[in-house]
Tab-separated table of C-alpha atoms in Angstrom:
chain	number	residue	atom	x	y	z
A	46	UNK	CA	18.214	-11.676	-13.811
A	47	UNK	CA	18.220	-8.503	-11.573
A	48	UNK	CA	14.012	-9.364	-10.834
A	49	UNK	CA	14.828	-12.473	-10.390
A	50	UNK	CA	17.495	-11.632	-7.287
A	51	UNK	CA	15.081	-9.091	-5.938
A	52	UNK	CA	12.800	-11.254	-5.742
A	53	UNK	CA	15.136	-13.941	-4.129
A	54	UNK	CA	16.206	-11.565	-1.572
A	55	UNK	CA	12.064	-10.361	-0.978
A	56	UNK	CA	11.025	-13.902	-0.432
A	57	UNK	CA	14.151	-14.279	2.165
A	58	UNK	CA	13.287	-11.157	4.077
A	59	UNK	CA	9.625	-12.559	4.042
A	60	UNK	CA	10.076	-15.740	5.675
A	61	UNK	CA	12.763	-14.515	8.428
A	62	UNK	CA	9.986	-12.122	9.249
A	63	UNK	CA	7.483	-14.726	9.835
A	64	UNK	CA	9.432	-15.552	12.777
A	65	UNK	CA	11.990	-13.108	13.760
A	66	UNK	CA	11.662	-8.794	14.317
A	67	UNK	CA	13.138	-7.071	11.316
A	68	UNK	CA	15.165	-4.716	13.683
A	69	UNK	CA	17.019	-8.637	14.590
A	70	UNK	CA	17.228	-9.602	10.961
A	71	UNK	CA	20.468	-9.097	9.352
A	72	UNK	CA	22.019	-8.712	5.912
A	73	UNK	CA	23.955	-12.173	6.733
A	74	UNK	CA	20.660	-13.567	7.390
A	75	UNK	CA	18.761	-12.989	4.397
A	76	UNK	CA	21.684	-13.479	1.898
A	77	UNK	CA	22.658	-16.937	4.264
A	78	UNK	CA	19.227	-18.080	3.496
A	79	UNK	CA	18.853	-17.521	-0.220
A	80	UNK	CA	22.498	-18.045	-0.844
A	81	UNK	CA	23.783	-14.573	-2.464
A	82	UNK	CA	26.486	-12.757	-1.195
A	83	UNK	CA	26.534	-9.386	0.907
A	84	UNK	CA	27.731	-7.701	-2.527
A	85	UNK	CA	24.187	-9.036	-4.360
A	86	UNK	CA	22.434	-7.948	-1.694
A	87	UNK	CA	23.714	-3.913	-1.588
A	88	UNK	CA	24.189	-4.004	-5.735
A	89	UNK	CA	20.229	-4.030	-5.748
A	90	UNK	CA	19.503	-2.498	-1.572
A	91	UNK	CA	20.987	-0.069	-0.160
A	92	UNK	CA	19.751	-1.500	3.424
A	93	UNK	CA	16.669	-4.125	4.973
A	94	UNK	CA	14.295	-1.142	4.765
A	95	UNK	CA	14.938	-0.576	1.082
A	96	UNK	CA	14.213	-3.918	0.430
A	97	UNK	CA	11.287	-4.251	2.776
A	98	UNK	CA	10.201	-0.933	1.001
A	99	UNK	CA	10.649	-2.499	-2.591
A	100	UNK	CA	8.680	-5.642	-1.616
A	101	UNK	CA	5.439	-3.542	-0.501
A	102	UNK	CA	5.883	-1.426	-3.984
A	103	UNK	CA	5.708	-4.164	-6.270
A	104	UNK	CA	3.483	-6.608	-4.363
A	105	UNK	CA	0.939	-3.833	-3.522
A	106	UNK	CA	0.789	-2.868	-7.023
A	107	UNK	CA	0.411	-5.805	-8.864
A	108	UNK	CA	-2.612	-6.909	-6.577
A	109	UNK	CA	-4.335	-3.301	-7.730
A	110	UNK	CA	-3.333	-3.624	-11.101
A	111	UNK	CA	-6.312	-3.991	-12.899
A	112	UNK	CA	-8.702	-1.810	-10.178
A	113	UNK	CA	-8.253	1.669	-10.600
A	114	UNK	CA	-11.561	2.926	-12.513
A	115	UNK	CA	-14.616	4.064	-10.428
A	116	UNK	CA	-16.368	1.299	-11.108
A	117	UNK	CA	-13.590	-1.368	-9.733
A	118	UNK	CA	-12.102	0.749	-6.695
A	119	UNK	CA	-13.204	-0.627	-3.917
A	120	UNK	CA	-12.219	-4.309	-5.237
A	121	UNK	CA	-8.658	-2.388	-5.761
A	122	UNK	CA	-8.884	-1.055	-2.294
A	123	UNK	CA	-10.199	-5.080	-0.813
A	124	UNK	CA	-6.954	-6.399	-2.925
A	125	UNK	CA	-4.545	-4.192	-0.560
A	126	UNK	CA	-6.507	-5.438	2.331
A	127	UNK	CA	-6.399	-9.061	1.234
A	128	UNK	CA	-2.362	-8.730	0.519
A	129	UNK	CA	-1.952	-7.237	3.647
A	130	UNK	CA	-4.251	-10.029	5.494
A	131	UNK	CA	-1.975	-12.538	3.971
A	132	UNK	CA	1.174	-10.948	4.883
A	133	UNK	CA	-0.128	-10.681	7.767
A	134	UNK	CA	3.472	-11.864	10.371
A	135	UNK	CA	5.623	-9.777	7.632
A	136	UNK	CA	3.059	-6.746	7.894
A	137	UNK	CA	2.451	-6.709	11.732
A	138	UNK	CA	6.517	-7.342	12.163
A	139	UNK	CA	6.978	-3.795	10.370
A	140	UNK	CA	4.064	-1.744	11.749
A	141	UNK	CA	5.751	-2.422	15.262
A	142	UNK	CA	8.743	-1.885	13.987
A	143	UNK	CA	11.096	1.482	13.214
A	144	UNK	CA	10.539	0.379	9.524
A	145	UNK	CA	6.355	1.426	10.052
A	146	UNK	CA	7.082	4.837	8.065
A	147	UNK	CA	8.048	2.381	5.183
A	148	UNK	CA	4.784	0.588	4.876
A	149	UNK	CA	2.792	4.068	5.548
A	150	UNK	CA	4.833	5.762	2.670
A	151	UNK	CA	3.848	2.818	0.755
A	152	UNK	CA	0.469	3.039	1.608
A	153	UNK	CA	0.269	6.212	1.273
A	154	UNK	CA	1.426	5.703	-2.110
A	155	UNK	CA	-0.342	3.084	-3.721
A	156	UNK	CA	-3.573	4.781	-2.267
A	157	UNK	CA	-2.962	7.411	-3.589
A	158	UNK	CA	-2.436	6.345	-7.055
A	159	UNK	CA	-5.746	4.166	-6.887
A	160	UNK	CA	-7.895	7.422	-5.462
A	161	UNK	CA	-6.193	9.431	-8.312
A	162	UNK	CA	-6.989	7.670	-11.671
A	163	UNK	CA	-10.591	7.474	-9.963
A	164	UNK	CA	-10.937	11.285	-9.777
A	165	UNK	CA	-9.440	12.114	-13.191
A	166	UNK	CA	-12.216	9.289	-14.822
A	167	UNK	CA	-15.098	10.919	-12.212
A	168	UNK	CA	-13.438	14.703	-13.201
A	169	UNK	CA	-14.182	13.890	-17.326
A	170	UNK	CA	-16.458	16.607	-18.526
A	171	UNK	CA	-16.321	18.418	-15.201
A	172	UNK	CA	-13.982	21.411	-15.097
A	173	UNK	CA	-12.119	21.278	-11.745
A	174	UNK	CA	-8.576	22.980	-11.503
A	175	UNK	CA	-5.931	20.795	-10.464
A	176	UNK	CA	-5.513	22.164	-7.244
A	177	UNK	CA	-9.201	21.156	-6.104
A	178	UNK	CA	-8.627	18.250	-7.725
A	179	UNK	CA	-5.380	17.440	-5.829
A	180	UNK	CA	-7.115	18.079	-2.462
A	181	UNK	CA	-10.289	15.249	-3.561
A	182	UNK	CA	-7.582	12.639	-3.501
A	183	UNK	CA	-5.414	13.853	-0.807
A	184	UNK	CA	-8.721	14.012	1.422
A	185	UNK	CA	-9.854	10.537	0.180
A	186	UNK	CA	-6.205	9.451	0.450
A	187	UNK	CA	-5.544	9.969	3.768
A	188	UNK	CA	-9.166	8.218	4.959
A	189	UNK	CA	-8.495	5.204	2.723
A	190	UNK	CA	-5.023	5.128	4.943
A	191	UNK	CA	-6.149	5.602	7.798
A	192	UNK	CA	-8.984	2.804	7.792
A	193	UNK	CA	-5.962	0.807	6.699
A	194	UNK	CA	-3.377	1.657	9.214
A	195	UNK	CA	-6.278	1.142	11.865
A	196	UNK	CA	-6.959	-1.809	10.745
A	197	UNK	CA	-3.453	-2.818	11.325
A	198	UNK	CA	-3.424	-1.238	14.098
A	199	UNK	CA	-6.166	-3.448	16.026
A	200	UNK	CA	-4.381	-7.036	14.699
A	201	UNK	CA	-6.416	-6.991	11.473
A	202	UNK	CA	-9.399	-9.132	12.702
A	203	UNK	CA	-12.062	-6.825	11.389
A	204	UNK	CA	-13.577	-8.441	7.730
A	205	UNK	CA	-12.023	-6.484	4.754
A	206	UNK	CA	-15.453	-7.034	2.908
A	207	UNK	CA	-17.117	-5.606	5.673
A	208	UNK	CA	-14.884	-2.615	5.913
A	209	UNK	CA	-15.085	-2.018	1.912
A	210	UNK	CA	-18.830	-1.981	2.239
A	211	UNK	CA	-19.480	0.270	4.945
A	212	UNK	CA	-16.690	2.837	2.962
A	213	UNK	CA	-18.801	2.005	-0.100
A	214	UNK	CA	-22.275	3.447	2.358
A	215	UNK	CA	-19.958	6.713	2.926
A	216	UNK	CA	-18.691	7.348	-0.306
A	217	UNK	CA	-20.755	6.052	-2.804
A	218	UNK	CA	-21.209	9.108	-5.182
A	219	UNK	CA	-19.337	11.603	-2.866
A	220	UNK	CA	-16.125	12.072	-4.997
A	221	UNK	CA	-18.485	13.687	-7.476
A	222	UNK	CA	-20.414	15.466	-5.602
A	223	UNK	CA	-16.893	16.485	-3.996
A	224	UNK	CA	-15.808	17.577	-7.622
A	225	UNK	CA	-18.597	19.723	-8.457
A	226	UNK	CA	-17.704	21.509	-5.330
A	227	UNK	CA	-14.610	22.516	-6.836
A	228	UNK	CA	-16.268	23.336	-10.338
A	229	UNK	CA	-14.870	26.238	-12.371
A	230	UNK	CA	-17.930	28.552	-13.396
């Protein structure tokens, strides 16, 4: 039942966004449209931006959810892309909003989680401490994120494909090679 309100409340929150700022949208609002009461609402949410927060967590991760090795990456990295493309209204409505650190956190988050199980499958039967390690996927992290928030940044009109494969050009090989760097001899 409580996934079942959470998800009630997301898909309210969703569509007042496709119309209306979320610094205008109020509790009333969303629990007025899907029929709840203020009390639902802040037994699952402490506020809009916890909600807006929880909505980019689970969506984001279930459209990665099977693209984490090296070998599926970049279709893990497209999926975030495509979610994003076709949230577009909710996504554009936070980036230019005070809720933006929300959808960077999550970015920053999912991203990060993607560009780590890749290093620990690349980093089998290479010895690399986990402080070299650490910086691989913070480095590869934060230029994932970037080409994302970018992206966003500029309306989204640039082809996800096309973005993936030129990152592909760059990278291809280079968290290896980026490993062996930080090889213990």
């Amino acid at each position: 039942m409580s996934q079942t309100t959470k998800k009630t409340l997301a898909k309210s929150l969703k569509k007042l966004m496709n119309n209306i700022p979320v610094t205008k949208i109020t509790i009333n609002d969303i629990v007025g449209d899907c029929g709840v009461n203020r009390r639902t609402f802040y037994y699952h949410f402490q506020d809009i931006y916890a909600l807006l927060e929880w909505i980019f967590e689970t969506e984001v991760s279930s459209v990665m959810a099977e693209n984490k090795t090296y070998e599926t990456w970049q279709n893990g990295f497209l999926q975030i892309f495509l979610y994003l493309d076709q949230n577009r209204k909710v996504v554009l409505n936070t980036y230019n909003s005070i809720g933006r650190e929300h959808l960077e956190m999550h970015l920053y988050k999912a991203v990060y989680k993607l560009v780590s199980d890749v290093v620990e499958e690349i980093a089998v039967g290479v010895e690399v401490c986990e402080e070299g390690k650490e910086f691989v996927v913070n480095f590869y992290k934060f230029a994932f994120v970037g080409l994302l928030l970018d992206w966003i940044r500029t309306n989204m009109v640039k082809d996800p494909q096309q973005i993936i494969d030129n990152l592909d050009k760059i990278t291809n090989g280079d968290i290896h090679r980026a490993l062996l760097k930080f090889e213990i001899k």
